[in-house]
PDB file of C-alpha atoms in Angstrom:
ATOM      1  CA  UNK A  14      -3.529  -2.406 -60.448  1.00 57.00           C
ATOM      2  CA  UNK A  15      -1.535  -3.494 -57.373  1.00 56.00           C
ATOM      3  CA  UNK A  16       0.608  -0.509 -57.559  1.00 56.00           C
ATOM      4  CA  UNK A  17      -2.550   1.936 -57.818  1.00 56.00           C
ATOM      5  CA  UNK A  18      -3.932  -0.335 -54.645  1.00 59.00           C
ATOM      6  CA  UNK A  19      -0.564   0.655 -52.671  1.00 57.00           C
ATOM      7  CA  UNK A  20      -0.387   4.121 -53.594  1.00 58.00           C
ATOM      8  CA  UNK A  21      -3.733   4.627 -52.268  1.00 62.00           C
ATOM      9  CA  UNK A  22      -2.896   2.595 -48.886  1.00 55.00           C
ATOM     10  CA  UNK A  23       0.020   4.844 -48.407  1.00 58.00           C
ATOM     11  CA  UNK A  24      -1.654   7.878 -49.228  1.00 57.00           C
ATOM     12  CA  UNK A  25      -4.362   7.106 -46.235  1.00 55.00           C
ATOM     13  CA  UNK A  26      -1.811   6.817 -43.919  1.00 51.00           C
ATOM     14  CA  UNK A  27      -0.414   9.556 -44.511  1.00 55.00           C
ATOM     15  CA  UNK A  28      -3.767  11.489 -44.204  1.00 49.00           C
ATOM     16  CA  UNK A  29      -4.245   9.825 -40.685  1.00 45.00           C
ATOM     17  CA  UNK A  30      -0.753  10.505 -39.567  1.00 47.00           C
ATOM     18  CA  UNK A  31      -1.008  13.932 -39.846  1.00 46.00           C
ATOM     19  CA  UNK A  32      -3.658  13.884 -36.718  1.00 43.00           C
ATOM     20  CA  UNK A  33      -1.568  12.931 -34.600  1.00 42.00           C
ATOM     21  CA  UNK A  34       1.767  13.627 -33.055  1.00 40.00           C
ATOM     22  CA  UNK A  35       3.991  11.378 -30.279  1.00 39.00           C
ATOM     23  CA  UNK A  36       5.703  12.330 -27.092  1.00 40.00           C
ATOM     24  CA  UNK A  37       6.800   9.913 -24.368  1.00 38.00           C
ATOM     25  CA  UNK A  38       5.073   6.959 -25.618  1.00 39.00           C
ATOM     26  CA  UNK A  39       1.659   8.765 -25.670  1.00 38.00           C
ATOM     27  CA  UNK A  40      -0.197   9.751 -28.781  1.00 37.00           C
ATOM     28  CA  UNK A  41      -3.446  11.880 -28.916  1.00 38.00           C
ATOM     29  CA  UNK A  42      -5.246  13.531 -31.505  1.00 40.00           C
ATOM     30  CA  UNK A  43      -4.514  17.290 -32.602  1.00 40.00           C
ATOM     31  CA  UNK A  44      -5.622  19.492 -35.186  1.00 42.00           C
ATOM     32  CA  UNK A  45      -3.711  18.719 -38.789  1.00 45.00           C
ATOM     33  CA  UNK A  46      -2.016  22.373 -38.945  1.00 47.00           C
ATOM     34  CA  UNK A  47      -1.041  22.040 -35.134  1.00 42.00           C
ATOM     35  CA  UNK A  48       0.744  18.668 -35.442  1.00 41.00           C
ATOM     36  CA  UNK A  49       3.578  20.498 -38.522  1.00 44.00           C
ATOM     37  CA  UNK A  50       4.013  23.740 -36.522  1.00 43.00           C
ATOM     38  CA  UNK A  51       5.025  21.474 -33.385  1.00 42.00           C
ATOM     39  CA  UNK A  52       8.449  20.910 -32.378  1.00 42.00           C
ATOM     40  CA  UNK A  53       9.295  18.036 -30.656  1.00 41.00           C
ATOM     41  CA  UNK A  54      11.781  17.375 -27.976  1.00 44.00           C
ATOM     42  CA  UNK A  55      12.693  13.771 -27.923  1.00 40.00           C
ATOM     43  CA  UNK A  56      15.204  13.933 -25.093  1.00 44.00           C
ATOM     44  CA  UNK A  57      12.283  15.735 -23.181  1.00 43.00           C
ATOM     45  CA  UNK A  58      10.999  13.654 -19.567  1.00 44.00           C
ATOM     46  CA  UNK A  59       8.293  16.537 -18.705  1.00 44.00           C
ATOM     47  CA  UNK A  60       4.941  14.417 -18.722  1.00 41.00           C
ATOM     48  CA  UNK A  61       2.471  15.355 -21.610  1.00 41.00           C
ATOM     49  CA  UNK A  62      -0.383  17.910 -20.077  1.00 40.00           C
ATOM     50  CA  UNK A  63      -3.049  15.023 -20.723  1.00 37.00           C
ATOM     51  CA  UNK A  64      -0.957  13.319 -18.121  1.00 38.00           C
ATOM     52  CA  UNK A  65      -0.885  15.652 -15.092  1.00 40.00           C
ATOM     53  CA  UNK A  66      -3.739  15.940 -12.406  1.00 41.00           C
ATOM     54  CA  UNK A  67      -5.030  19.211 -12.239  1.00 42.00           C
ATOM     55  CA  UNK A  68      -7.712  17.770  -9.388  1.00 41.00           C
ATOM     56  CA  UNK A  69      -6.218  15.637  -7.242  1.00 41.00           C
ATOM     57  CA  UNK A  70      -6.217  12.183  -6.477  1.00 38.00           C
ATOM     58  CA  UNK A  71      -9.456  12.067  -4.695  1.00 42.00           C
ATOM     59  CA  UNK A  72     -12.448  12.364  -8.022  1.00 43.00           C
ATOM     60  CA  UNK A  73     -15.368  10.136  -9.167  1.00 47.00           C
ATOM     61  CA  UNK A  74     -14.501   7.683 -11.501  1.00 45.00           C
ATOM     62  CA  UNK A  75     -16.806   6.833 -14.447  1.00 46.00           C
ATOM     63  CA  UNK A  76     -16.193   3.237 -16.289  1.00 50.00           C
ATOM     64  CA  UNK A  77     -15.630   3.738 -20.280  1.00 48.00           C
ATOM     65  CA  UNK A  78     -19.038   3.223 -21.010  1.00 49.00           C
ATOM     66  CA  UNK A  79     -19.976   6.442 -19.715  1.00 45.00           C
ATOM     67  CA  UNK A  80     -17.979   7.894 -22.770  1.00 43.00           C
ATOM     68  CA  UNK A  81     -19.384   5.530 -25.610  1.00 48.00           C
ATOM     69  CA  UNK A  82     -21.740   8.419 -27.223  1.00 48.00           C
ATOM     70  CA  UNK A  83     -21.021  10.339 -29.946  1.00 44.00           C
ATOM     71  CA  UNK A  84     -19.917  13.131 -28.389  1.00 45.00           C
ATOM     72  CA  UNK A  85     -17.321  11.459 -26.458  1.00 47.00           C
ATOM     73  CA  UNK A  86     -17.565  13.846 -23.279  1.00 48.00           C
ATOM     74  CA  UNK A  87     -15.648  13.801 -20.415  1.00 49.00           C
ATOM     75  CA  UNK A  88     -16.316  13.910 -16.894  1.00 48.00           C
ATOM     76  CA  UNK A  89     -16.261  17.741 -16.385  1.00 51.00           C
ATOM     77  CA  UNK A  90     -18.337  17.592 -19.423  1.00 50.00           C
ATOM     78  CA  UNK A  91     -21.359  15.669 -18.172  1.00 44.00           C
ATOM     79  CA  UNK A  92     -24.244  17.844 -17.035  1.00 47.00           C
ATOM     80  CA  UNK A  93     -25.273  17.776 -13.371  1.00 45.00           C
ATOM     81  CA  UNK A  94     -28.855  17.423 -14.584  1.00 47.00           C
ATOM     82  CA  UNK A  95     -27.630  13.876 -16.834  1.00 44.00           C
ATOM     83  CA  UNK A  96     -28.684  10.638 -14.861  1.00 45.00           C
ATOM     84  CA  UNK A  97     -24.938   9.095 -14.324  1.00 40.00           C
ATOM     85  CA  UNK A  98     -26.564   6.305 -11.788  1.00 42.00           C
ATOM     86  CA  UNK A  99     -25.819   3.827 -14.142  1.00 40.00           C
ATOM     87  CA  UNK A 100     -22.524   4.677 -14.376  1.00 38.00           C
ATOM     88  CA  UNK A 101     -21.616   3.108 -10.687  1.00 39.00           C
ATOM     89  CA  UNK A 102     -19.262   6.368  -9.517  1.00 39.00           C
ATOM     90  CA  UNK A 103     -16.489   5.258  -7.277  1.00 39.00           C
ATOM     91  CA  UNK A 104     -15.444   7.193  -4.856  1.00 37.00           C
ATOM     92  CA  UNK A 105     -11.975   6.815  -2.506  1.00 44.00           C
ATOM     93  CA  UNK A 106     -12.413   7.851   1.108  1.00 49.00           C
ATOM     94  CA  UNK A 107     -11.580  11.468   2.199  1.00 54.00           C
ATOM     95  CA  UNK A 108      -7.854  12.094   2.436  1.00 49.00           C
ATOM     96  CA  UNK A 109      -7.370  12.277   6.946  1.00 55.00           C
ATOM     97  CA  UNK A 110      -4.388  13.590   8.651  1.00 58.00           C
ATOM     98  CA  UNK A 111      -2.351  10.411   9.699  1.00 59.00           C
ATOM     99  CA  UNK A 112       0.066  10.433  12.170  1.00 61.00           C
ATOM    100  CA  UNK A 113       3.290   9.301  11.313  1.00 58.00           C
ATOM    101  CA  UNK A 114       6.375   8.317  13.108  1.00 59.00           C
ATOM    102  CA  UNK A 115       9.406  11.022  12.495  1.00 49.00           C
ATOM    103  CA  UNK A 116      12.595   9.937  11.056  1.00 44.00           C
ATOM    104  CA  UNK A 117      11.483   7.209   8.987  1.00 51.00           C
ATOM    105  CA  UNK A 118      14.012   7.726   6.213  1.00 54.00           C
ATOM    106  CA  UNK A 119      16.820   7.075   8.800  1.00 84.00           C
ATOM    107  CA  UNK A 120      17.018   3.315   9.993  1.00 92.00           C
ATOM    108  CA  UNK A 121      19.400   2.706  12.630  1.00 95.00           C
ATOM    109  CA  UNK A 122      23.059   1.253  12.318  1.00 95.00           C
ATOM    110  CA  UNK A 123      22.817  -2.718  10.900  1.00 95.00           C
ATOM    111  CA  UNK A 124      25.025  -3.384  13.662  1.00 96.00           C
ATOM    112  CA  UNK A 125      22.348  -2.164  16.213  1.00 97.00           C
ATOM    113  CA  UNK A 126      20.360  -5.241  15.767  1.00 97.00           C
ATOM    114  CA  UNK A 127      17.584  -4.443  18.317  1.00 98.00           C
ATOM    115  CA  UNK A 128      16.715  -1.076  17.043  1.00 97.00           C
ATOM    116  CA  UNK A 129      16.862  -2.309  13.906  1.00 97.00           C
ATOM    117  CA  UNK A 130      14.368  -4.371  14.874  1.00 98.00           C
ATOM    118  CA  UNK A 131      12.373  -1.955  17.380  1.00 98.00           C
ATOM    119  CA  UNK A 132      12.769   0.674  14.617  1.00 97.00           C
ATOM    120  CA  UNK A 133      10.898  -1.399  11.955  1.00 97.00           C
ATOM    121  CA  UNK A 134       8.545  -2.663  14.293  1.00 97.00           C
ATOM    122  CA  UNK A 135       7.370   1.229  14.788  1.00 97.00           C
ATOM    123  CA  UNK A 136       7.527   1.890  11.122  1.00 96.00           C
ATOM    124  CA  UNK A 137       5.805  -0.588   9.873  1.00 96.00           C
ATOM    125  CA  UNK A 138       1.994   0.263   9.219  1.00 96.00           C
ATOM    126  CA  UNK A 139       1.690  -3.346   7.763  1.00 98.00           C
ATOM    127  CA  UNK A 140       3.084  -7.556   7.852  1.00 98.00           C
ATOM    128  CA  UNK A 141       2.703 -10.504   7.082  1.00 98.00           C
ATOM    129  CA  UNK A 142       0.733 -12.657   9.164  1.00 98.00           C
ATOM    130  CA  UNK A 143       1.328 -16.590   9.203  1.00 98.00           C
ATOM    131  CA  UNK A 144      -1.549 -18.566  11.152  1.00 98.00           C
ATOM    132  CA  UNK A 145      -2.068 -22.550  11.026  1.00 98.00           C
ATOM    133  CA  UNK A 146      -5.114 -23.036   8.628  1.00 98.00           C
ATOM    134  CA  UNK A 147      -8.613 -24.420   9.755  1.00 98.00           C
ATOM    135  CA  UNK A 148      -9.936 -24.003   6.181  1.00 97.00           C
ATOM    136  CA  UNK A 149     -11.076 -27.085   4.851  1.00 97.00           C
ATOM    137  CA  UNK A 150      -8.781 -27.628   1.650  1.00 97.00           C
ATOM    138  CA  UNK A 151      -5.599 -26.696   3.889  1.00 98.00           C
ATOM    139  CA  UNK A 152      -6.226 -27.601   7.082  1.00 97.00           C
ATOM    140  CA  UNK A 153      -3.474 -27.779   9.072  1.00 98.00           C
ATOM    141  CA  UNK A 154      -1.059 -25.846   6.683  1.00 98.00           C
ATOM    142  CA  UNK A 155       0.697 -22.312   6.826  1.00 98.00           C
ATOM    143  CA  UNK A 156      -1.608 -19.330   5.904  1.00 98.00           C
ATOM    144  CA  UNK A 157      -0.749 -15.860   5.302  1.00 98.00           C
ATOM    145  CA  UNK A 158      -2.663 -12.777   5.653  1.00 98.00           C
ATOM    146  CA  UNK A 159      -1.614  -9.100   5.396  1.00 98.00           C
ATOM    147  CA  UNK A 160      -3.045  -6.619   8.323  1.00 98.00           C
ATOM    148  CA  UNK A 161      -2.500  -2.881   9.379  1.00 98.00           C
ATOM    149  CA  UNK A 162      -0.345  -3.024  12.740  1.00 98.00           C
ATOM    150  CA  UNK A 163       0.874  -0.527  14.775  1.00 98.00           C
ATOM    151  CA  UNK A 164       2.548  -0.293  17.774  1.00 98.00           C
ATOM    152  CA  UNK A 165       1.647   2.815  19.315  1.00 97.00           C
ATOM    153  CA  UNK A 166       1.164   5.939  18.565  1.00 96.00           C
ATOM    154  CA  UNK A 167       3.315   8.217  16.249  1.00 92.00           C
ATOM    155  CA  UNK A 168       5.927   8.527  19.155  1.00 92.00           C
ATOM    156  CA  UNK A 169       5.283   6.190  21.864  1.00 95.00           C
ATOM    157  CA  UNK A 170       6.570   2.959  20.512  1.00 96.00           C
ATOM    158  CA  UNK A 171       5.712  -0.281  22.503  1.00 98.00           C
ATOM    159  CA  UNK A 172       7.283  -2.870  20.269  1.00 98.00           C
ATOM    160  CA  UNK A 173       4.304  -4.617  20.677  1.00 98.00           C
ATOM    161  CA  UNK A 174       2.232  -4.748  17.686  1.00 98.00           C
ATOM    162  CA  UNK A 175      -1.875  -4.346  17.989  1.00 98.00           C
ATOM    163  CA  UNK A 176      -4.419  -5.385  15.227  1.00 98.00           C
ATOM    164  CA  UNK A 177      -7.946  -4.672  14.907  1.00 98.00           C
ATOM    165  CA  UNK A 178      -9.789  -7.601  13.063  1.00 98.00           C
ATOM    166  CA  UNK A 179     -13.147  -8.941  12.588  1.00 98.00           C
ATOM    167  CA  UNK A 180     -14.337 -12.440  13.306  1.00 98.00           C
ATOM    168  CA  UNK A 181     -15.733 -12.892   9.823  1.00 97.00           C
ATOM    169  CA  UNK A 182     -12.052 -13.178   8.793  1.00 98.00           C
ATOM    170  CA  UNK A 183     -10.248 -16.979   8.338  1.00 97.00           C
ATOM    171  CA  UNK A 184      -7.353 -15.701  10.468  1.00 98.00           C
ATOM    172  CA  UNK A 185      -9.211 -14.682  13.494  1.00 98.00           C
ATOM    173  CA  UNK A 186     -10.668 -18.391  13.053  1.00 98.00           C
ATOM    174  CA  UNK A 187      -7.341 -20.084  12.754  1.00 98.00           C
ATOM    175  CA  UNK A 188      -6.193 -18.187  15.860  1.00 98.00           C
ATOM    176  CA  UNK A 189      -9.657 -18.852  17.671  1.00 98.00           C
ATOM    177  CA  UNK A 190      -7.976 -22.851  17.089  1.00 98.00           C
ATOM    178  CA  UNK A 191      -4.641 -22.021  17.484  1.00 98.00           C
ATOM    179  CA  UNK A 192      -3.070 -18.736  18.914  1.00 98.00           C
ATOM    180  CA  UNK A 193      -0.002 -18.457  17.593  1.00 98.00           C
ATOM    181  CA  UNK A 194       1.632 -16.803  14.622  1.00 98.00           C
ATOM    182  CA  UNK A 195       4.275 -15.275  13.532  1.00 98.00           C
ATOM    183  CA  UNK A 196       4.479 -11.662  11.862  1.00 98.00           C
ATOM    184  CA  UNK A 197       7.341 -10.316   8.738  1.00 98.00           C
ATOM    185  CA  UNK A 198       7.725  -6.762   8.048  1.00 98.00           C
ATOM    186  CA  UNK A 199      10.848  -5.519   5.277  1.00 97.00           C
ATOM    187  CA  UNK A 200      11.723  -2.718   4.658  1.00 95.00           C
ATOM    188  CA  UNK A 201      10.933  -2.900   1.213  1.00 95.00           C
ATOM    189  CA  UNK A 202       7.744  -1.717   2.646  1.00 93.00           C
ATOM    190  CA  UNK A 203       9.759   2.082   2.037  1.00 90.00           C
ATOM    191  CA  UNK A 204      11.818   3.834  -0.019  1.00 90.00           C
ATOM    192  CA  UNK A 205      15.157   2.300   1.977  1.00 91.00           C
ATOM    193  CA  UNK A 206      15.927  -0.701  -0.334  1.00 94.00           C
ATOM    194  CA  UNK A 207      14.429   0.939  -3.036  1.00 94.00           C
ATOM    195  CA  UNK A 208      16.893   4.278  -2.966  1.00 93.00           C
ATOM    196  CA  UNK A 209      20.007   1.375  -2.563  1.00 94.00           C
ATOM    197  CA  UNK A 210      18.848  -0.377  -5.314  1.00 96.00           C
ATOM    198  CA  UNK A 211      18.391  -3.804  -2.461  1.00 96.00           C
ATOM    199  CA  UNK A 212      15.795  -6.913  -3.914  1.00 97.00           C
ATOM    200  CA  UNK A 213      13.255  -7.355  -1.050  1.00 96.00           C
ATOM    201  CA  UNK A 214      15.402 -10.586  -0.347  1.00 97.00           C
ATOM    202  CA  UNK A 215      18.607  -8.576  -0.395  1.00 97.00           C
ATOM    203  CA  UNK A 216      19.985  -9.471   3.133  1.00 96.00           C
ATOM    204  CA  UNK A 217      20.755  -5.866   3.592  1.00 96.00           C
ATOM    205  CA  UNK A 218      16.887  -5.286   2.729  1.00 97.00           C
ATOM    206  CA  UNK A 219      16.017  -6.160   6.547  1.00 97.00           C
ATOM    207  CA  UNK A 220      13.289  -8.149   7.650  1.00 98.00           C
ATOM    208  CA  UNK A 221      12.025  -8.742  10.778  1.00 98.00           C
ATOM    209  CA  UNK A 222      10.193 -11.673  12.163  1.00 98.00           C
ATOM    210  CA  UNK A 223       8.066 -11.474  15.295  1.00 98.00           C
ATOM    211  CA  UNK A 224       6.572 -15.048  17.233  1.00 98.00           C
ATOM    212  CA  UNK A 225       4.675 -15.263  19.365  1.00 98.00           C
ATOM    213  CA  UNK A 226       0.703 -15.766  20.916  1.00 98.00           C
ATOM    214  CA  UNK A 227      -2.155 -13.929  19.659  1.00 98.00           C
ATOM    215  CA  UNK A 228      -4.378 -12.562  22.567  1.00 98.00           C
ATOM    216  CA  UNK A 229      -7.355 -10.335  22.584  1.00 98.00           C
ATOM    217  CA  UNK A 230      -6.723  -6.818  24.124  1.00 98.00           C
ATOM    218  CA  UNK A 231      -8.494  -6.529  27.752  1.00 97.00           C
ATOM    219  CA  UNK A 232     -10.639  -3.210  29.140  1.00 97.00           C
ATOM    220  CA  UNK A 233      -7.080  -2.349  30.574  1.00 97.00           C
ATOM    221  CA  UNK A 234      -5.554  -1.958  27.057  1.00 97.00           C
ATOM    222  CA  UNK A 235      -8.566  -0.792  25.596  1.00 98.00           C
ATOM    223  CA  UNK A 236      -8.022   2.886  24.763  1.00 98.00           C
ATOM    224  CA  UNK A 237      -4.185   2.584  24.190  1.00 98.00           C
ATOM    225  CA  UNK A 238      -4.664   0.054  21.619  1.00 98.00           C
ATOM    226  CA  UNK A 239      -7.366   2.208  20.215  1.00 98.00           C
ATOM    227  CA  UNK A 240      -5.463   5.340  20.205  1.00 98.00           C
ATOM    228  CA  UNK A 241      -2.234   3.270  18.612  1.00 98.00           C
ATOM    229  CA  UNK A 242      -4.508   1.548  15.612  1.00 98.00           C
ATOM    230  CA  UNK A 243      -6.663   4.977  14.845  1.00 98.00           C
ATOM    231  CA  UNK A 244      -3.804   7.521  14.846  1.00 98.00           C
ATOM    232  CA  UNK A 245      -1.952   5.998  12.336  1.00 97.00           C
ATOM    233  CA  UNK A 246      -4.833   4.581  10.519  1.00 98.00           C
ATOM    234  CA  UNK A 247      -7.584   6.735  10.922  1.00 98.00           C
ATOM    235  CA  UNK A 248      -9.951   4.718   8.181  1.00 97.00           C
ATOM    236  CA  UNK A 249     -10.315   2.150  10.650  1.00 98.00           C
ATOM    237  CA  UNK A 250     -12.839   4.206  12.594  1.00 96.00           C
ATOM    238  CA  UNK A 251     -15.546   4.278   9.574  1.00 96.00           C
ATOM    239  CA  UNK A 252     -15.285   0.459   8.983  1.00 97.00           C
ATOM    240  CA  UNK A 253     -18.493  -0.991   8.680  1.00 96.00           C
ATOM    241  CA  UNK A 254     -19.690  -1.415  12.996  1.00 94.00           C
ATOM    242  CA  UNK A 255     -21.384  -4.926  11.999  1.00 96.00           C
ATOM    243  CA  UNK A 256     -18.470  -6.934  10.932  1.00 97.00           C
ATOM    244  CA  UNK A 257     -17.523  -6.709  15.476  1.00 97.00           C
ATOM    245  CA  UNK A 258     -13.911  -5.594  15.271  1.00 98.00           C
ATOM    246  CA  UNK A 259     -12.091  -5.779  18.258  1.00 98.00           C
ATOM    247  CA  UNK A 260      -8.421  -5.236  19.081  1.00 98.00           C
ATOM    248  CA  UNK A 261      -6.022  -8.181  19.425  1.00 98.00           C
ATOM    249  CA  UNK A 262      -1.827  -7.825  19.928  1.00 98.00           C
ATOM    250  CA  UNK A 263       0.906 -10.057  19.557  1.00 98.00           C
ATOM    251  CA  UNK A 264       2.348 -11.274  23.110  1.00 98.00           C
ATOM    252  CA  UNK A 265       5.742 -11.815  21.573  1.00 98.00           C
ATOM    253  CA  UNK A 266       8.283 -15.145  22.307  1.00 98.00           C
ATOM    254  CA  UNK A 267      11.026 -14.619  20.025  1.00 98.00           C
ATOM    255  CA  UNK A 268      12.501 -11.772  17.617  1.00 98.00           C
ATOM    256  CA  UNK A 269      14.279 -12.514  14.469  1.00 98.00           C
ATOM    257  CA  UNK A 270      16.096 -10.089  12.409  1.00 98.00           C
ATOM    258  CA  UNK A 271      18.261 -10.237   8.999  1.00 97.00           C
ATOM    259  CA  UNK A 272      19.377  -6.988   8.187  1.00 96.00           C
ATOM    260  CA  UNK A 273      22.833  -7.496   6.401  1.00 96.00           C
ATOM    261  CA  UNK A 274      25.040 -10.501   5.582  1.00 95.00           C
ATOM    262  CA  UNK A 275      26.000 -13.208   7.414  1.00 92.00           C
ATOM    263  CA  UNK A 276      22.773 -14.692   8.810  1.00 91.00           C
ATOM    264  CA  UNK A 277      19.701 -14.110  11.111  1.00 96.00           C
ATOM    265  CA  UNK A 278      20.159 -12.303  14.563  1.00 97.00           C
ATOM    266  CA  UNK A 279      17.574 -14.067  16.963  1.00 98.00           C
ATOM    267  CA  UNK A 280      17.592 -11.082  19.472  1.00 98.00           C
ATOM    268  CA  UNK A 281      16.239 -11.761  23.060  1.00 98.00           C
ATOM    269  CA  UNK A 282      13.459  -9.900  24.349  1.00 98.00           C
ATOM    270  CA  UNK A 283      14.891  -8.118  26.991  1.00 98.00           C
ATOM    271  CA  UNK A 284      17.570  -6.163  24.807  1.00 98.00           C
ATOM    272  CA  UNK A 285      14.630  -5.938  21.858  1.00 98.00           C
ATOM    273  CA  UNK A 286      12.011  -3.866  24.769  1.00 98.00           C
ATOM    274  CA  UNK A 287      15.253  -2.187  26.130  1.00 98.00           C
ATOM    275  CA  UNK A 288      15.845  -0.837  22.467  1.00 97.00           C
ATOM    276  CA  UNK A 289      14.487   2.941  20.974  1.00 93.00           C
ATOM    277  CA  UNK A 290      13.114   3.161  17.781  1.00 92.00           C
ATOM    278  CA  UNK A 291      13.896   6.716  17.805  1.00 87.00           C
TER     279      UNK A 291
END
């Protein structure tokens, strides 16, 4: 009787495996005759066809429940005349034309440590920023935030980086208290360390760390910092007007840089704003 009970169990697999067939990992159903006549390559690194984007990045996305019928249709699939409300379609803002600084995959020599540090202060479209806490639970403590910098325009570097932030944010508030902060970029943020096969806290993985006072941009400054902040990150403009951004920068007192062995360079402000990026 048991034997009859495995025979049986093995038979149904078999049955089932025959729907299906296995490349990379990733298994999907195909007709019984198509998964014999197929030859497999196992050496193969092409991607499956179900895994390519035909489309492009920017498509609704419906959640799984959208699927759950019988029919099991697919987004193309679904009739324009079908209510898909319920299905809460997501949608990614439209792809803009961002300017971007040229020469990005060359960082300067380690040796030049203030375009080193110029040159990732240009490149950088984000950091790090550290702010004493007013929140409640950590008053008083470090904080960290991440924010979109830039300083300047695609080529016009300032060193100087600019922010554009809201006041219902809790760094704004701990800078309202207390102005200063300091800022880290690495260049893990690219493809650098990642094509040298450097950690993020490989030494020769640089990172840069900018001090200083937080101030709010005046009329003077106005349509620079504007011009810096929207050209390389054009989203900004369509961020919701209620939430009162406004422009702030980072008046800097000291630059420090590790970008190889051997310790920090703390480089002084005159040779950092006498530096090129470029």
């Amino acid at each position: 009787m048991l034997l009859l009970h495995l025979i049986s169990v093995l038979t149904t697999l078999r049955c089932v495996g025959e729907s299906y067939t296995i490349r990379s990992a990733v298994s999907w159903a195909v007709a019984g005759d198509a998964a014999e006549e197929e030859e497999l390559d196992a050496h193969s690194d092409e991607a499956p066809a179900v895994l390519v984007d035909n489309i492009g990045i920017w498509k609704p996305a419906y959640p799984s429940s959208v699927y759950r019928d019988a029919s099991e249709k697919k987004p193309e699939q679904i009739s324009k005349n079908e209510d898909v409300s319920s299905a809460s379609r997501v949608f990614s803002y439209r792809m803009e034309e961002v300017n971007v600084p040229s020469s990005v995959a060359t960082p300067p020599p380690h040796e030049e440590t203030a375009r080193v540090a110029r040159y990732m202060a240009h490149h950088s479209d984000w950091g790090h920023l550290a702010t004493v806490s007013t929140q409640e639970q950590i008053k008083g403590l470090p904080f960290g935030n991440i924010f979109s910098v830039s300083d300047g325009p695609a080529e016009n570097s300032t060193g100087v980086p600019y922010f554009y932030v809201t006041p219902m944010d809790s760094t704004v508030t701990d800078l309202r208290s207390f102005p200063f902060a300091s800022l880290t970029f690495s260049e893990a943020e690219g493809d650098f360390c990642r094509k040298q096969v450097y950690d993020p806290e490989d030494p020769r993985c640089a990172r840069l760390t900018l001090t200083g006072k937080m101030v709010e941009v005046g009329p003077e400054e106005l349509d620079f910092a504007e011009e810096a902040m929207f050209s390389r990150h054009p989203v900004m403009k369509k961020w919701p007007p209620g939430h009162d951004w406004f422009f702030m920068k980072l008046v800097l007192q000291q630059v420090c840089l590790q970008d190889w062995v051997g310790g920090v360079s703390v480089i002084p402000l005159e040779e950092y704003f006498k530096a090129t990026p470029f």
